[in-house]
PDB file of C-alpha atoms in Angstrom:
ATOM      1  CA  MET P   1      46.532  -0.234 -25.731  1.00  0.00           C
ATOM      2  CA  SER P   2      47.863  -0.016 -22.115  1.00  0.00           C
ATOM      3  CA  GLU P   3      45.761  -1.052 -19.111  1.00  0.00           C
ATOM      4  CA  PRO P   4      44.765   1.692 -16.603  1.00  0.00           C
ATOM      5  CA  GLY P   5      46.805   1.774 -13.522  1.00  0.00           C
ATOM      6  CA  THR P   6      45.372   1.382  -9.929  1.00  0.00           C
ATOM      7  CA  PRO P   7      44.770   4.631  -8.246  1.00  0.00           C
ATOM      8  CA  THR P   8      45.168   5.123  -4.532  1.00  0.00           C
ATOM      9  CA  PHE P   9      42.532   5.733  -2.033  1.00  0.00           C
ATOM     10  CA  ASP P  10      44.109   9.088  -1.275  1.00  0.00           C
ATOM     11  CA  GLN P  11      43.858  10.105  -4.868  1.00  0.00           C
ATOM     12  CA  LEU P  12      40.162   9.206  -4.967  1.00  0.00           C
ATOM     13  CA  GLN P  13      39.557  11.152  -1.756  1.00  0.00           C
ATOM     14  CA  VAL P  14      41.314  14.281  -3.418  1.00  0.00           C
ATOM     15  CA  PHE P  15      39.235  13.790  -6.595  1.00  0.00           C
ATOM     16  CA  LEU P  16      35.918  13.691  -4.533  1.00  0.00           C
ATOM     17  CA  SER P  17      37.032  16.756  -2.552  1.00  0.00           C
ATOM     18  CA  VAL P  18      37.580  18.748  -5.713  1.00  0.00           C
ATOM     19  CA  VAL P  19      34.164  17.796  -7.015  1.00  0.00           C
ATOM     20  CA  GLU P  20      32.450  18.623  -3.754  1.00  0.00           C
ATOM     21  CA  ALA P  21      34.325  21.813  -3.155  1.00  0.00           C
ATOM     22  CA  GLY P  22      34.036  23.093  -6.718  1.00  0.00           C
ATOM     23  CA  SER P  23      37.808  24.130  -7.065  1.00  0.00           C
ATOM     24  CA  PHE P  24      41.250  22.874  -6.386  1.00  0.00           C
ATOM     25  CA  ALA P  25      41.823  25.745  -3.931  1.00  0.00           C
ATOM     26  CA  ALA P  26      38.743  25.048  -1.917  1.00  0.00           C
ATOM     27  CA  ALA P  27      39.557  21.132  -1.920  1.00  0.00           C
ATOM     28  CA  ALA P  28      43.037  22.063  -0.590  1.00  0.00           C
ATOM     29  CA  ARG P  29      41.556  24.191   2.200  1.00  0.00           C
ATOM     30  CA  ARG P  30      39.119  21.275   3.116  1.00  0.00           C
ATOM     31  CA  LEU P  31      42.011  18.709   3.143  1.00  0.00           C
ATOM     32  CA  ASN P  32      44.392  21.225   4.815  1.00  0.00           C
ATOM     33  CA  ARG P  33      46.984  20.707   2.119  1.00  0.00           C
ATOM     34  CA  ALA P  34      48.668  23.070  -0.430  1.00  0.00           C
ATOM     35  CA  THR P  35      46.808  23.696  -3.627  1.00  0.00           C
ATOM     36  CA  SER P  36      49.955  22.368  -5.482  1.00  0.00           C
ATOM     37  CA  ALA P  37      49.591  18.980  -3.592  1.00  0.00           C
ATOM     38  CA  VAL P  38      45.879  18.666  -4.588  1.00  0.00           C
ATOM     39  CA  THR P  39      46.973  19.461  -8.283  1.00  0.00           C
ATOM     40  CA  TYR P  40      49.752  16.951  -8.238  1.00  0.00           C
ATOM     41  CA  ALA P  41      47.427  14.177  -6.770  1.00  0.00           C
ATOM     42  CA  ILE P  42      44.882  14.870  -9.664  1.00  0.00           C
ATOM     43  CA  ASP P  43      47.520  14.915 -12.301  1.00  0.00           C
ATOM     44  CA  ASN P  44      48.787  11.478 -10.981  1.00  0.00           C
ATOM     45  CA  LEU P  45      45.231  10.103 -10.840  1.00  0.00           C
ATOM     46  CA  GLU P  46      44.681  11.185 -14.517  1.00  0.00           C
ATOM     47  CA  ALA P  47      47.937   9.632 -15.433  1.00  0.00           C
ATOM     48  CA  GLN P  48      47.120   6.364 -13.720  1.00  0.00           C
ATOM     49  CA  LEU P  49      43.661   6.176 -15.457  1.00  0.00           C
ATOM     50  CA  GLY P  50      44.955   7.461 -18.825  1.00  0.00           C
ATOM     51  CA  MET P  51      42.275  10.019 -19.302  1.00  0.00           C
ATOM     52  CA  PRO P  52      41.606  13.655 -18.239  1.00  0.00           C
ATOM     53  CA  LEU P  53      38.811  14.039 -15.456  1.00  0.00           C
ATOM     54  CA  PHE P  54      38.692  17.659 -15.353  1.00  0.00           C
ATOM     55  CA  ASP P  55      38.452  20.288 -18.080  1.00  0.00           C
ATOM     56  CA  ARG P  56      40.974  22.856 -16.871  1.00  0.00           C
ATOM     57  CA  VAL P  57      41.315  24.678 -20.135  1.00  0.00           C
ATOM     58  CA  THR P  58      37.870  25.985 -21.422  1.00  0.00           C
ATOM     59  CA  THR P  59      36.550  26.824 -18.062  1.00  0.00           C
ATOM     60  CA  ARG P  60      37.768  28.915 -15.114  1.00  0.00           C
ATOM     61  CA  LYS P  61      36.610  26.345 -12.608  1.00  0.00           C
ATOM     62  CA  PRO P  62      37.586  22.647 -12.998  1.00  0.00           C
ATOM     63  CA  THR P  63      34.744  20.901 -14.784  1.00  0.00           C
ATOM     64  CA  LEU P  64      34.301  17.196 -15.018  1.00  0.00           C
ATOM     65  CA  THR P  65      34.709  15.712 -18.462  1.00  0.00           C
ATOM     66  CA  ARG P  66      32.473  12.958 -19.638  1.00  0.00           C
ATOM     67  CA  ALA P  67      34.865  10.521 -18.403  1.00  0.00           C
ATOM     68  CA  GLY P  68      35.171  12.350 -15.063  1.00  0.00           C
ATOM     69  CA  ARG P  69      31.415  11.987 -14.572  1.00  0.00           C
ATOM     70  CA  ALA P  70      31.596   8.236 -15.151  1.00  0.00           C
ATOM     71  CA  ILE P  71      34.460   7.741 -12.762  1.00  0.00           C
ATOM     72  CA  LEU P  72      32.701   9.981 -10.164  1.00  0.00           C
ATOM     73  CA  ALA P  73      30.022   7.253  -9.344  1.00  0.00           C
ATOM     74  CA  GLU P  74      32.690   4.580  -9.004  1.00  0.00           C
ATOM     75  CA  ALA P  75      34.929   6.713  -6.771  1.00  0.00           C
ATOM     76  CA  ARG P  76      31.937   7.454  -4.536  1.00  0.00           C
ATOM     77  CA  SER P  77      31.268   3.744  -4.375  1.00  0.00           C
ATOM     78  CA  VAL P  78      34.833   2.847  -3.288  1.00  0.00           C
ATOM     79  CA  SER P  79      34.802   5.784  -0.817  1.00  0.00           C
ATOM     80  CA  HIS P  80      31.515   4.451   0.690  1.00  0.00           C
ATOM     81  CA  GLY P  81      32.873   0.940   0.894  1.00  0.00           C
ATOM     82  CA  VAL P  82      36.152   2.137   2.731  1.00  0.00           C
ATOM     83  CA  ASP P  83      33.854   4.167   5.219  1.00  0.00           C
ATOM     84  CA  MET P  84      31.751   1.159   5.836  1.00  0.00           C
ATOM     85  CA  LEU P  85      34.951  -1.082   6.427  1.00  0.00           C
ATOM     86  CA  ARG P  86      36.294   1.488   8.792  1.00  0.00           C
ATOM     87  CA  ALA P  87      32.921   1.628  10.676  1.00  0.00           C
ATOM     88  CA  LYS P  88      32.836  -2.072  10.960  1.00  0.00           C
ATOM     89  CA  ALA P  89      36.357  -2.351  12.307  1.00  0.00           C
ATOM     90  CA  LYS P  90      35.484   0.456  14.853  1.00  0.00           C
ATOM     91  CA  GLY P  91      32.412  -1.283  15.977  1.00  0.00           C
ATOM     92  CA  LEU P  92      34.217  -4.587  16.481  1.00  0.00           C
ATOM     93  CA  LEU P  93      36.845  -2.788  18.345  1.00  0.00           C
ATOM     94  CA  GLU P  94      34.247  -1.270  20.730  1.00  0.00           C
ATOM     95  CA  GLY P  95      32.440  -4.591  21.108  1.00  0.00           C
ATOM     96  CA  LEU P  96      29.700  -3.943  18.458  1.00  0.00           C
ATOM     97  CA  GLU P  97      28.467  -7.197  16.787  1.00  0.00           C
ATOM     98  CA  ALA P  98      29.360  -7.806  13.076  1.00  0.00           C
ATOM     99  CA  GLU P  99      25.907  -9.270  12.621  1.00  0.00           C
ATOM    100  CA  VAL P 100      22.500  -9.506  14.342  1.00  0.00           C
ATOM    101  CA  SER P 101      20.192 -12.323  13.542  1.00  0.00           C
ATOM    102  CA  LEU P 102      16.563 -11.586  14.256  1.00  0.00           C
ATOM    103  CA  VAL P 103      13.643 -13.928  14.011  1.00  0.00           C
ATOM    104  CA  VAL P 104      10.057 -12.612  14.218  1.00  0.00           C
ATOM    105  CA  ASP P 105       6.589 -14.033  14.538  1.00  0.00           C
ATOM    106  CA  VAL P 106       4.592 -13.577  11.485  1.00  0.00           C
ATOM    107  CA  MET P 107       2.006 -12.004  13.757  1.00  0.00           C
ATOM    108  CA  LEU P 108       4.236  -8.970  14.395  1.00  0.00           C
ATOM    109  CA  PRO P 109       2.785  -5.958  12.770  1.00  0.00           C
ATOM    110  CA  THR P 110       4.697  -4.972   9.793  1.00  0.00           C
ATOM    111  CA  ALA P 111       4.810  -1.358  10.865  1.00  0.00           C
ATOM    112  CA  ARG P 112       6.465  -2.189  13.958  1.00  0.00           C
ATOM    113  CA  LEU P 113       9.167  -4.200  12.257  1.00  0.00           C
ATOM    114  CA  VAL P 114       9.777  -1.543   9.569  1.00  0.00           C
ATOM    115  CA  ASP P 115      10.070   1.216  12.230  1.00  0.00           C
ATOM    116  CA  ALA P 116      12.669  -0.695  14.179  1.00  0.00           C
ATOM    117  CA  LEU P 117      14.783  -1.763  11.323  1.00  0.00           C
ATOM    118  CA  GLU P 118      14.727   1.594   9.550  1.00  0.00           C
ATOM    119  CA  ALA P 119      16.200   3.190  12.644  1.00  0.00           C
ATOM    120  CA  PHE P 120      18.594   0.207  13.221  1.00  0.00           C
ATOM    121  CA  GLN P 121      20.058   0.748   9.846  1.00  0.00           C
ATOM    122  CA  GLU P 122      20.584   4.307  10.419  1.00  0.00           C
ATOM    123  CA  LEU P 123      22.330   3.852  13.791  1.00  0.00           C
ATOM    124  CA  PHE P 124      24.247   0.692  13.081  1.00  0.00           C
ATOM    125  CA  PRO P 125      25.070   0.843   9.236  1.00  0.00           C
ATOM    126  CA  ALA P 126      28.020  -1.397   9.706  1.00  0.00           C
ATOM    127  CA  VAL P 127      26.044  -4.179  11.456  1.00  0.00           C
ATOM    128  CA  THR P 128      24.711  -7.036   9.047  1.00  0.00           C
ATOM    129  CA  LEU P 129      21.074  -7.911   9.786  1.00  0.00           C
ATOM    130  CA  ARG P 130      19.798 -11.371   9.081  1.00  0.00           C
ATOM    131  CA  LEU P 131      15.867 -11.659   9.382  1.00  0.00           C
ATOM    132  CA  HIS P 132      13.877 -14.807   9.652  1.00  0.00           C
ATOM    133  CA  VAL P 133      10.062 -14.736   9.709  1.00  0.00           C
ATOM    134  CA  GLU P 134       8.407 -17.707  11.339  1.00  0.00           C
ATOM    135  CA  THR P 135       5.317 -18.911  13.097  1.00  0.00           C
ATOM    136  CA  LEU P 136       4.519 -20.182  16.538  1.00  0.00           C
ATOM    137  CA  GLY P 137       7.086 -22.540  18.100  1.00  0.00           C
ATOM    138  CA  ALA P 138       9.646 -22.022  15.183  1.00  0.00           C
ATOM    139  CA  VAL P 139      10.667 -18.535  16.515  1.00  0.00           C
ATOM    140  CA  THR P 140      11.749 -20.194  19.847  1.00  0.00           C
ATOM    141  CA  GLN P 141      13.479 -22.989  18.157  1.00  0.00           C
ATOM    142  CA  LEU P 142      15.690 -20.865  16.028  1.00  0.00           C
ATOM    143  CA  VAL P 143      16.717 -18.977  19.241  1.00  0.00           C
ATOM    144  CA  GLN P 144      17.218 -22.173  21.062  1.00  0.00           C
ATOM    145  CA  ASP P 145      19.607 -23.570  18.357  1.00  0.00           C
ATOM    146  CA  ARG P 146      21.477 -20.301  18.211  1.00  0.00           C
ATOM    147  CA  THR P 147      20.284 -19.638  14.572  1.00  0.00           C
ATOM    148  CA  ALA P 148      18.965 -16.223  15.783  1.00  0.00           C
ATOM    149  CA  THR P 149      20.259 -13.975  18.458  1.00  0.00           C
ATOM    150  CA  VAL P 150      16.940 -12.385  19.264  1.00  0.00           C
ATOM    151  CA  GLY P 151      13.404 -13.559  18.595  1.00  0.00           C
ATOM    152  CA  ILE P 152       9.917 -11.896  18.735  1.00  0.00           C
ATOM    153  CA  THR P 153       7.420 -14.577  19.533  1.00  0.00           C
ATOM    154  CA  GLY P 154       3.972 -15.197  20.584  1.00  0.00           C
ATOM    155  CA  PRO P 155       2.821 -17.060  23.621  1.00  0.00           C
ATOM    156  CA  LEU P 156       4.166 -20.683  23.925  1.00  0.00           C
ATOM    157  CA  LEU P 157       1.424 -22.615  25.506  1.00  0.00           C
ATOM    158  CA  ILE P 158       3.566 -25.717  26.235  1.00  0.00           C
ATOM    159  CA  ALA P 159       6.531 -26.433  28.310  1.00  0.00           C
ATOM    160  CA  VAL P 160       9.853 -25.961  26.357  1.00  0.00           C
ATOM    161  CA  ASP P 161      13.144 -27.833  27.231  1.00  0.00           C
ATOM    162  CA  GLY P 162      15.755 -25.417  28.406  1.00  0.00           C
ATOM    163  CA  ALA P 163      13.082 -22.578  28.954  1.00  0.00           C
ATOM    164  CA  GLN P 164      15.042 -21.550  32.079  1.00  0.00           C
ATOM    165  CA  GLN P 165      17.800 -20.418  29.512  1.00  0.00           C
ATOM    166  CA  ILE P 166      15.349 -18.186  27.677  1.00  0.00           C
ATOM    167  CA  GLU P 167      14.907 -14.685  28.773  1.00  0.00           C
ATOM    168  CA  LYS P 168      11.355 -13.113  27.892  1.00  0.00           C
ATOM    169  CA  ILE P 169      10.401  -9.419  27.758  1.00  0.00           C
ATOM    170  CA  LYS P 170       6.824  -8.422  27.056  1.00  0.00           C
ATOM    171  CA  ILE P 171       6.388  -6.042  24.107  1.00  0.00           C
ATOM    172  CA  GLY P 172       2.628  -5.677  23.786  1.00  0.00           C
ATOM    173  CA  SER P 173       0.164  -7.731  21.751  1.00  0.00           C
ATOM    174  CA  VAL P 174      -2.000  -8.017  18.659  1.00  0.00           C
ATOM    175  CA  GLN P 175      -5.654  -8.786  18.309  1.00  0.00           C
ATOM    176  CA  LEU P 176      -6.792 -11.737  16.268  1.00  0.00           C
ATOM    177  CA  ILE P 177     -10.103 -11.291  14.541  1.00  0.00           C
ATOM    178  CA  PRO P 178     -12.033 -14.142  12.951  1.00  0.00           C
ATOM    179  CA  VAL P 179     -12.883 -13.020   9.371  1.00  0.00           C
ATOM    180  CA  ALA P 180     -14.390 -14.099   6.034  1.00  0.00           C
ATOM    181  CA  ALA P 181     -15.096 -12.828   2.740  1.00  0.00           C
ATOM    182  CA  PRO P 182     -18.705 -11.181   2.260  1.00  0.00           C
ATOM    183  CA  THR P 183     -19.665 -14.063  -0.174  1.00  0.00           C
ATOM    184  CA  HIS P 184     -18.831 -16.739   2.603  1.00  0.00           C
ATOM    185  CA  PRO P 185     -21.954 -18.382   4.438  1.00  0.00           C
ATOM    186  CA  LEU P 186     -20.647 -17.371   7.805  1.00  0.00           C
ATOM    187  CA  ALA P 187     -20.593 -13.674   6.669  1.00  0.00           C
ATOM    188  CA  GLN P 188     -24.217 -13.776   5.493  1.00  0.00           C
ATOM    189  CA  GLN P 189     -25.555 -13.957   9.092  1.00  0.00           C
ATOM    190  CA  ARG P 190     -24.896 -11.627  12.001  1.00  0.00           C
ATOM    191  CA  LYS P 191     -25.815 -14.204  14.724  1.00  0.00           C
ATOM    192  CA  HIS P 192     -24.615 -17.811  14.727  1.00  0.00           C
ATOM    193  CA  ALA P 193     -25.419 -20.923  16.579  1.00  0.00           C
ATOM    194  CA  PRO P 194     -22.615 -21.989  18.911  1.00  0.00           C
ATOM    195  CA  ASP P 195     -21.307 -24.666  16.517  1.00  0.00           C
ATOM    196  CA  ALA P 196     -21.958 -22.919  13.281  1.00  0.00           C
ATOM    197  CA  ALA P 197     -18.333 -22.439  12.353  1.00  0.00           C
ATOM    198  CA  ARG P 198     -17.349 -25.995  12.809  1.00  0.00           C
ATOM    199  CA  GLY P 199     -19.020 -27.026   9.678  1.00  0.00           C
ATOM    200  CA  HIS P 200     -16.845 -24.626   7.499  1.00  0.00           C
ATOM    201  CA  VAL P 201     -13.324 -24.968   6.522  1.00  0.00           C
ATOM    202  CA  GLN P 202     -11.060 -23.021   8.891  1.00  0.00           C
ATOM    203  CA  LEU P 203      -7.664 -21.733   7.634  1.00  0.00           C
ATOM    204  CA  VAL P 204      -5.072 -22.370  10.393  1.00  0.00           C
ATOM    205  CA  LEU P 205      -1.438 -21.400  10.484  1.00  0.00           C
ATOM    206  CA  THR P 206       0.660 -24.452  10.831  1.00  0.00           C
ATOM    207  CA  ASP P 207       3.959 -24.641  12.927  1.00  0.00           C
ATOM    208  CA  ARG P 208       7.044 -25.797  10.949  1.00  0.00           C
ATOM    209  CA  SER P 209       9.025 -26.479  14.294  1.00  0.00           C
ATOM    210  CA  ASN P 210       9.412 -29.567  16.321  1.00  0.00           C
ATOM    211  CA  LEU P 211       8.525 -27.778  19.389  1.00  0.00           C
ATOM    212  CA  THR P 212       4.836 -27.431  19.137  1.00  0.00           C
ATOM    213  CA  ARG P 213       4.136 -29.960  16.341  1.00  0.00           C
ATOM    214  CA  GLY P 214       0.725 -31.552  16.768  1.00  0.00           C
ATOM    215  CA  TYR P 215      -0.540 -28.640  18.912  1.00  0.00           C
ATOM    216  CA  ASP P 216      -3.536 -26.553  17.731  1.00  0.00           C
ATOM    217  CA  PHE P 217      -3.875 -22.883  18.532  1.00  0.00           C
ATOM    218  CA  GLY P 218      -7.221 -21.163  18.166  1.00  0.00           C
ATOM    219  CA  VAL P 219      -8.778 -24.107  16.211  1.00  0.00           C
ATOM    220  CA  VAL P 220     -12.590 -24.181  16.282  1.00  0.00           C
ATOM    221  CA  GLY P 221     -13.471 -25.863  12.988  1.00  0.00           C
ATOM    222  CA  THR P 222     -13.522 -29.688  12.527  1.00  0.00           C
ATOM    223  CA  LYS P 223     -12.544 -28.986   8.923  1.00  0.00           C
ATOM    224  CA  THR P 224      -9.083 -27.280   8.588  1.00  0.00           C
ATOM    225  CA  TRP P 225      -6.738 -26.302   5.917  1.00  0.00           C
ATOM    226  CA  ARG P 226      -3.156 -25.922   7.190  1.00  0.00           C
ATOM    227  CA  LEU P 227      -0.888 -23.074   5.846  1.00  0.00           C
ATOM    228  CA  ALA P 228       2.599 -21.974   6.759  1.00  0.00           C
ATOM    229  CA  ASP P 229       2.328 -18.496   5.216  1.00  0.00           C
ATOM    230  CA  LEU P 230       0.190 -15.786   6.530  1.00  0.00           C
ATOM    231  CA  GLY P 231       0.111 -14.061   3.115  1.00  0.00           C
ATOM    232  CA  ALA P 232      -1.343 -17.084   1.488  1.00  0.00           C
ATOM    233  CA  LYS P 233      -4.021 -17.423   4.366  1.00  0.00           C
ATOM    234  CA  HIS P 234      -4.849 -13.750   3.731  1.00  0.00           C
ATOM    235  CA  ALA P 235      -5.188 -14.375  -0.091  1.00  0.00           C
ATOM    236  CA  LEU P 236      -7.576 -17.409   0.377  1.00  0.00           C
ATOM    237  CA  LEU P 237      -9.676 -15.485   2.972  1.00  0.00           C
ATOM    238  CA  LEU P 238     -10.185 -12.668   0.299  1.00  0.00           C
ATOM    239  CA  ALA P 239     -11.131 -15.292  -2.191  1.00  0.00           C
ATOM    240  CA  GLY P 240     -13.876 -16.673  -0.029  1.00  0.00           C
ATOM    241  CA  ILE P 241     -12.086 -19.941   0.696  1.00  0.00           C
ATOM    242  CA  GLY P 242     -12.641 -20.701   4.233  1.00  0.00           C
ATOM    243  CA  TRP P 243     -12.486 -18.523   7.350  1.00  0.00           C
ATOM    244  CA  GLY P 244      -9.950 -17.796   9.947  1.00  0.00           C
ATOM    245  CA  ALA P 245      -8.443 -15.467  12.458  1.00  0.00           C
ATOM    246  CA  MET P 246      -6.091 -12.713  11.308  1.00  0.00           C
ATOM    247  CA  PRO P 247      -4.069 -10.012  13.078  1.00  0.00           C
ATOM    248  CA  GLU P 248      -6.151  -6.798  13.183  1.00  0.00           C
ATOM    249  CA  PRO P 249      -3.440  -4.576  11.511  1.00  0.00           C
ATOM    250  CA  VAL P 250      -3.383  -7.058   8.418  1.00  0.00           C
ATOM    251  CA  VAL P 251      -7.019  -6.956   7.821  1.00  0.00           C
ATOM    252  CA  HIS P 252      -7.811  -3.386   8.965  1.00  0.00           C
ATOM    253  CA  ASP P 253      -8.130  -1.909   5.625  1.00  0.00           C
ATOM    254  CA  ASP P 254     -10.018  -4.955   4.304  1.00  0.00           C
ATOM    255  CA  LEU P 255     -12.598  -4.732   6.926  1.00  0.00           C
ATOM    256  CA  ALA P 256     -13.123  -0.947   6.429  1.00  0.00           C
ATOM    257  CA  ALA P 257     -13.372  -1.613   2.639  1.00  0.00           C
ATOM    258  CA  GLY P 258     -15.679  -4.513   2.987  1.00  0.00           C
ATOM    259  CA  ARG P 259     -13.510  -6.950   1.362  1.00  0.00           C
ATOM    260  CA  LEU P 260     -13.603  -9.039   4.689  1.00  0.00           C
ATOM    261  CA  VAL P 261     -16.244  -9.186   7.397  1.00  0.00           C
ATOM    262  CA  ALA P 262     -15.581  -9.717  11.120  1.00  0.00           C
ATOM    263  CA  LEU P 263     -17.414 -12.735  12.304  1.00  0.00           C
ATOM    264  CA  ASP P 264     -19.476 -12.865  15.651  1.00  0.00           C
ATOM    265  CA  LEU P 265     -18.864 -16.466  16.505  1.00  0.00           C
ATOM    266  CA  PRO P 266     -20.153 -17.654  19.958  1.00  0.00           C
ATOM    267  CA  ASP P 267     -17.383 -20.365  20.258  1.00  0.00           C
ATOM    268  CA  TRP P 268     -14.637 -17.905  19.445  1.00  0.00           C
ATOM    269  CA  GLN P 269     -13.088 -16.107  22.421  1.00  0.00           C
ATOM    270  CA  ASP P 270     -11.709 -12.714  22.015  1.00  0.00           C
ATOM    271  CA  THR P 271      -8.089 -13.476  21.429  1.00  0.00           C
ATOM    272  CA  THR P 272      -5.225 -11.226  22.169  1.00  0.00           C
ATOM    273  CA  TYR P 273      -1.947 -12.573  20.783  1.00  0.00           C
ATOM    274  CA  ALA P 274       0.772 -11.683  23.370  1.00  0.00           C
ATOM    275  CA  LEU P 275       4.229 -10.749  21.984  1.00  0.00           C
ATOM    276  CA  GLN P 276       7.512 -11.041  23.712  1.00  0.00           C
ATOM    277  CA  VAL P 277      11.181 -10.719  22.891  1.00  0.00           C
ATOM    278  CA  ILE P 278      13.301 -13.728  23.769  1.00  0.00           C
ATOM    279  CA  TYR P 279      17.097 -14.521  23.876  1.00  0.00           C
ATOM    280  CA  ARG P 280      19.232 -17.153  25.401  1.00  0.00           C
ATOM    281  CA  THR P 281      20.658 -16.095  28.752  1.00  0.00           C
ATOM    282  CA  ASP P 282      23.970 -17.667  27.980  1.00  0.00           C
ATOM    283  CA  ALA P 283      24.305 -15.780  24.734  1.00  0.00           C
ATOM    284  CA  PRO P 284      23.179 -12.149  25.829  1.00  0.00           C
ATOM    285  CA  PRO P 285      22.520  -9.604  23.046  1.00  0.00           C
ATOM    286  CA  GLY P 286      25.372  -7.071  22.190  1.00  0.00           C
ATOM    287  CA  PRO P 287      24.881  -3.353  21.946  1.00  0.00           C
ATOM    288  CA  ALA P 288      23.169  -3.335  18.569  1.00  0.00           C
ATOM    289  CA  ALA P 289      20.791  -6.252  19.424  1.00  0.00           C
ATOM    290  CA  GLN P 290      20.095  -4.771  22.830  1.00  0.00           C
ATOM    291  CA  TRP P 291      19.161  -1.544  21.189  1.00  0.00           C
ATOM    292  CA  LEU P 292      16.780  -3.423  18.892  1.00  0.00           C
ATOM    293  CA  ILE P 293      15.137  -4.829  21.867  1.00  0.00           C
ATOM    294  CA  GLU P 294      14.591  -1.617  23.473  1.00  0.00           C
ATOM    295  CA  ARG P 295      13.273  -0.176  20.164  1.00  0.00           C
ATOM    296  CA  PHE P 296      10.476  -2.797  20.214  1.00  0.00           C
ATOM    297  CA  GLU P 297       9.841  -2.186  23.964  1.00  0.00           C
ATOM    298  CA  SER P 298       9.566   1.574  23.281  1.00  0.00           C
ATOM    299  CA  GLN P 299       6.823   1.006  20.613  1.00  0.00           C
ATOM    300  CA  VAL P 300       4.379  -0.143  23.210  1.00  0.00           C
ATOM    301  CA  GLN P 301       2.043   2.531  24.423  1.00  0.00           C
ATOM    302  CA  PRO P 302       1.985   2.611  28.276  1.00  0.00           C
ATOM    303  CA  GLU P 303      -1.453   1.747  29.697  1.00  0.00           C
ATOM    304  CA  PRO P 304      -3.251   4.855  31.054  1.00  0.00           C
ATOM    305  CA  ARG P 305      -3.419   5.228  34.734  1.00  0.00           C
ATOM    306  CA  PRO P 306      -6.852   5.374  36.377  1.00  0.00           C
ATOM    307  CA  SER P 307      -7.962   8.868  37.183  1.00  0.00           C
ATOM    308  CA  GLY P 308      -8.420   9.706  40.670  1.00  0.00           C
ATOM    309  CA  ASP P 309     -11.860  10.436  42.128  1.00  0.00           C
TER     310      ASP P 309
END
């Protein structure tokens, strides 16, 4: 049995046009070709593949055969792939990046990240996105060593080598709330003595970078469990294992449903975790990365102006 031949891209385009237009004549008008040229292209495609794609005998309009329906999905996939290749080539010719590497702090609300990346995919379908999720100094470290083009980090409370090469743009903040499960001893009382939390295990996010290794952020308890994953911390809190601070968007539903309780701790200061976009000044973002930065900026609601007397 002979092997199928290799159809041309033009033949596949004609095939898809006939399917979408509903007839050879309509496809010819769409492609600005003679109907005979469309028929010739389909005849050659069927000869290449060794099977009929349209039933042109028993129906007035060309109807896909079973084989034609199977080939249709593959033809669309090939056409989409070529469209993406051409879009990427066009973007490169216009200075658009082939890839954007983004690293975000785990404290960035998921809704903000999804909003930005959904819009990014729609506007820049040919640009590959590489996403990293890190904590604390690890975000800055990935931008510093050029692993990531753009970073979204929290406040760095220590001096960082090469900080003069890092551009910073404020993009709002997220509130951190100390919480525990209802069964936890700290959740059993509304008021606490100044050092009440120190005797209980505090779950603390640890930093996987060398920039801030050994530094503690928001640590109150003398007993700590260190975790590198916010999801694991959340799960342990729900299970009643220790207490800890969490971003308000992450625990909003848990607080409303009573799965977690906000703790009123005298030695815990109201903490707002500032967020900022960073990138290296000697490697400025291209058009796609710059759009992404502006999207994160636009998500921040402007502060209301004080009303006049």
